[in-house]
Amino acid sequence: MDFPTSNGIYMEPGGVIRTVGNPVPDDNIVMDHAFEIAELPVKILKRKTKSQDRLLRDNKLTPEEEQRRKVRRERNKVAASKCRMKRKEHVNTLRQASEELESANSQLEAEIAYLTAERDQLEMMLDAHVCNMDKAAGRGPA
């Protein structure tokens, strides 16, 4: 397959444009070395919005299909509402559990501070204590 060296663009039969970056291994490709991109016919398609698509589809539905669609949409609406309520309830439950755990944590931290202070006080009292029984019995240093 021959590729043009000037700009790397070629046209297949049927008007399909290819570049050197995406070659198709096909012997039927016709090279046009005088080809310029400005010469191509361009067809601009206007995109339909979702509401326009929906209107077109709704107009094509039979009354039976329309009823089924209406029932399905209503069921979906109820399910979505139920899901949102369930999610809110779950978030509230998590928030309440978080508050309870934070409260228990702060109580435990306060208890730790109290017990640490009590331990320090007892250690200080123990260090300040002089045992008179050892001296009276003749044990220990005199």
Coordinates of C-alpha atoms in Angstrom, one line a residue:
M1 CA 0.0 0.0 0.0
D2 CA 1.4 3.4 -1.0
F3 CA 1.0 6.4 1.3
P4 CA 1.4 10.0 0.2
T5 CA 4.4 11.6 1.7
S6 CA 3.1 15.2 1.7
N7 CA 0.4 15.2 4.3
G8 CA -0.4 11.5 5.1
I9 CA -4.1 11.7 4.1
Y10 CA -5.7 9.4 1.4
M11 CA -9.2 8.5 0.3
E12 CA -10.6 5.1 -0.1
P13 CA -13.2 4.2 -2.7
G14 CA -16.5 5.5 -1.4
G15 CA -15.1 8.7 0.0
V16 CA -13.7 7.3 3.3
I17 CA -10.8 9.4 4.4
R18 CA -7.8 7.7 6.1
T19 CA -4.5 8.9 7.4
V20 CA -1.2 7.2 7.7
G21 CA -1.9 6.7 11.4
N22 CA -4.9 4.4 10.8
P23 CA -4.2 2.5 7.5
V24 CA -6.5 -0.3 6.5
P25 CA -4.7 -3.3 4.9
D26 CA -6.7 -3.3 1.6
D27 CA -5.4 -3.3 -1.9
N28 CA -8.5 -1.5 -3.2
I29 CA -7.4 1.9 -1.7
V30 CA -7.2 4.6 -4.4
M31 CA -4.6 7.3 -3.7
D32 CA -5.4 10.9 -4.7
H33 CA -2.2 13.0 -4.3
A34 CA -4.0 16.2 -5.3
F35 CA -6.6 15.6 -2.6
E36 CA -7.3 18.5 -0.2
I37 CA -9.4 18.4 2.8
A38 CA -11.3 21.6 1.9
E39 CA -12.7 19.8 -1.2
L40 CA -14.7 17.3 0.9
P41 CA -18.5 17.7 1.0
V42 CA -19.4 18.2 4.6
K43 CA -22.8 17.3 6.0
I44 CA -23.6 18.9 9.4
L45 CA -26.1 17.0 11.4
K46 CA -28.2 18.8 14.0
R47 CA -28.3 16.7 17.2
K48 CA -31.7 16.1 18.8
T49 CA -32.1 16.9 22.4
K50 CA -33.3 14.2 24.8
S51 CA -36.7 15.8 25.1
Q52 CA -37.1 15.8 21.3
D53 CA -36.1 12.1 21.2
R54 CA -38.6 11.4 24.0
L55 CA -41.4 13.2 22.1
L56 CA -40.7 11.2 19.0
R57 CA -40.7 7.9 20.9
D58 CA -43.8 8.8 22.8
N59 CA -45.7 9.5 19.6
K60 CA -44.8 6.1 18.2
L61 CA -45.9 4.1 21.2
T62 CA -49.2 2.2 21.2
P63 CA -51.6 2.9 24.0
E64 CA -50.7 -0.4 25.6
E65 CA -46.9 0.4 25.5
E66 CA -47.7 3.9 26.8
Q67 CA -49.6 2.5 29.8
R68 CA -46.8 0.0 30.5
R69 CA -44.3 2.9 30.3
K70 CA -46.4 5.0 32.6
V71 CA -46.7 2.2 35.2
R72 CA -42.9 1.5 35.0
R73 CA -42.1 5.2 35.4
E74 CA -44.4 5.4 38.4
R75 CA -42.8 2.4 40.0
N76 CA -39.4 3.9 39.4
K77 CA -40.5 7.2 40.9
V78 CA -41.7 5.3 44.1
A79 CA -38.5 3.2 44.2
A80 CA -36.3 6.3 43.8
S81 CA -38.2 8.1 46.6
K82 CA -37.9 5.1 48.8
C83 CA -34.2 4.8 48.1
R84 CA -33.7 8.5 49.0
M85 CA -35.6 8.1 52.3
K86 CA -33.6 5.0 53.1
R87 CA -30.3 6.8 52.4
K88 CA -31.3 9.7 54.6
E89 CA -32.2 7.3 57.4
H90 CA -28.9 5.5 57.0
V91 CA -27.0 8.8 57.1
N92 CA -28.9 9.9 60.3
T93 CA -28.2 6.5 61.9
L94 CA -24.5 6.9 61.1
R95 CA -24.5 10.5 62.4
Q96 CA -26.1 9.4 65.6
A97 CA -23.7 6.5 66.1
S98 CA -20.8 8.9 65.4
E99 CA -22.0 11.4 68.1
E100 CA -22.4 8.5 70.6
L101 CA -18.9 7.3 69.9
E102 CA -17.5 10.8 70.2
S103 CA -19.3 11.2 73.5
A104 CA -18.0 7.8 74.8
N105 CA -14.5 8.7 73.6
S106 CA -14.5 12.1 75.4
Q107 CA -15.7 10.3 78.6
L108 CA -12.9 7.8 78.3
E109 CA -10.4 10.5 77.8
A110 CA -11.6 12.3 80.9
E111 CA -11.4 9.1 82.9
I112 CA -7.8 8.5 81.6
A113 CA -6.9 12.1 82.7
Y114 CA -8.4 11.4 86.2
L115 CA -6.7 8.1 86.6
T116 CA -3.4 9.5 85.4
A117 CA -3.6 12.3 88.0
E118 CA -4.6 9.8 90.7
R119 CA -1.6 7.6 89.8
D120 CA 0.8 10.6 89.9
Q121 CA -0.6 11.6 93.3
L122 CA -0.2 8.1 94.7
E123 CA 3.4 7.8 93.4
M124 CA 4.2 11.1 95.0
M125 CA 2.7 10.0 98.3
L126 CA 4.7 6.7 98.0
D127 CA 7.9 8.6 97.4
A128 CA 7.3 10.9 100.3
H129 CA 6.5 8.0 102.7
V130 CA 9.1 7.1 105.3
C131 CA 8.7 3.7 106.7
N132 CA 9.3 3.8 110.5
M133 CA 8.7 0.1 111.0
D134 CA 11.9 -0.9 109.2
K135 CA 13.9 1.4 111.6
A136 CA 12.2 0.2 114.7
A137 CA 12.8 -3.5 113.9
G138 CA 16.4 -2.9 113.0
R139 CA 15.9 -3.7 109.4
G140 CA 17.2 -1.6 106.6
P141 CA 19.6 1.2 106.7
A142 CA 20.0 3.2 109.9

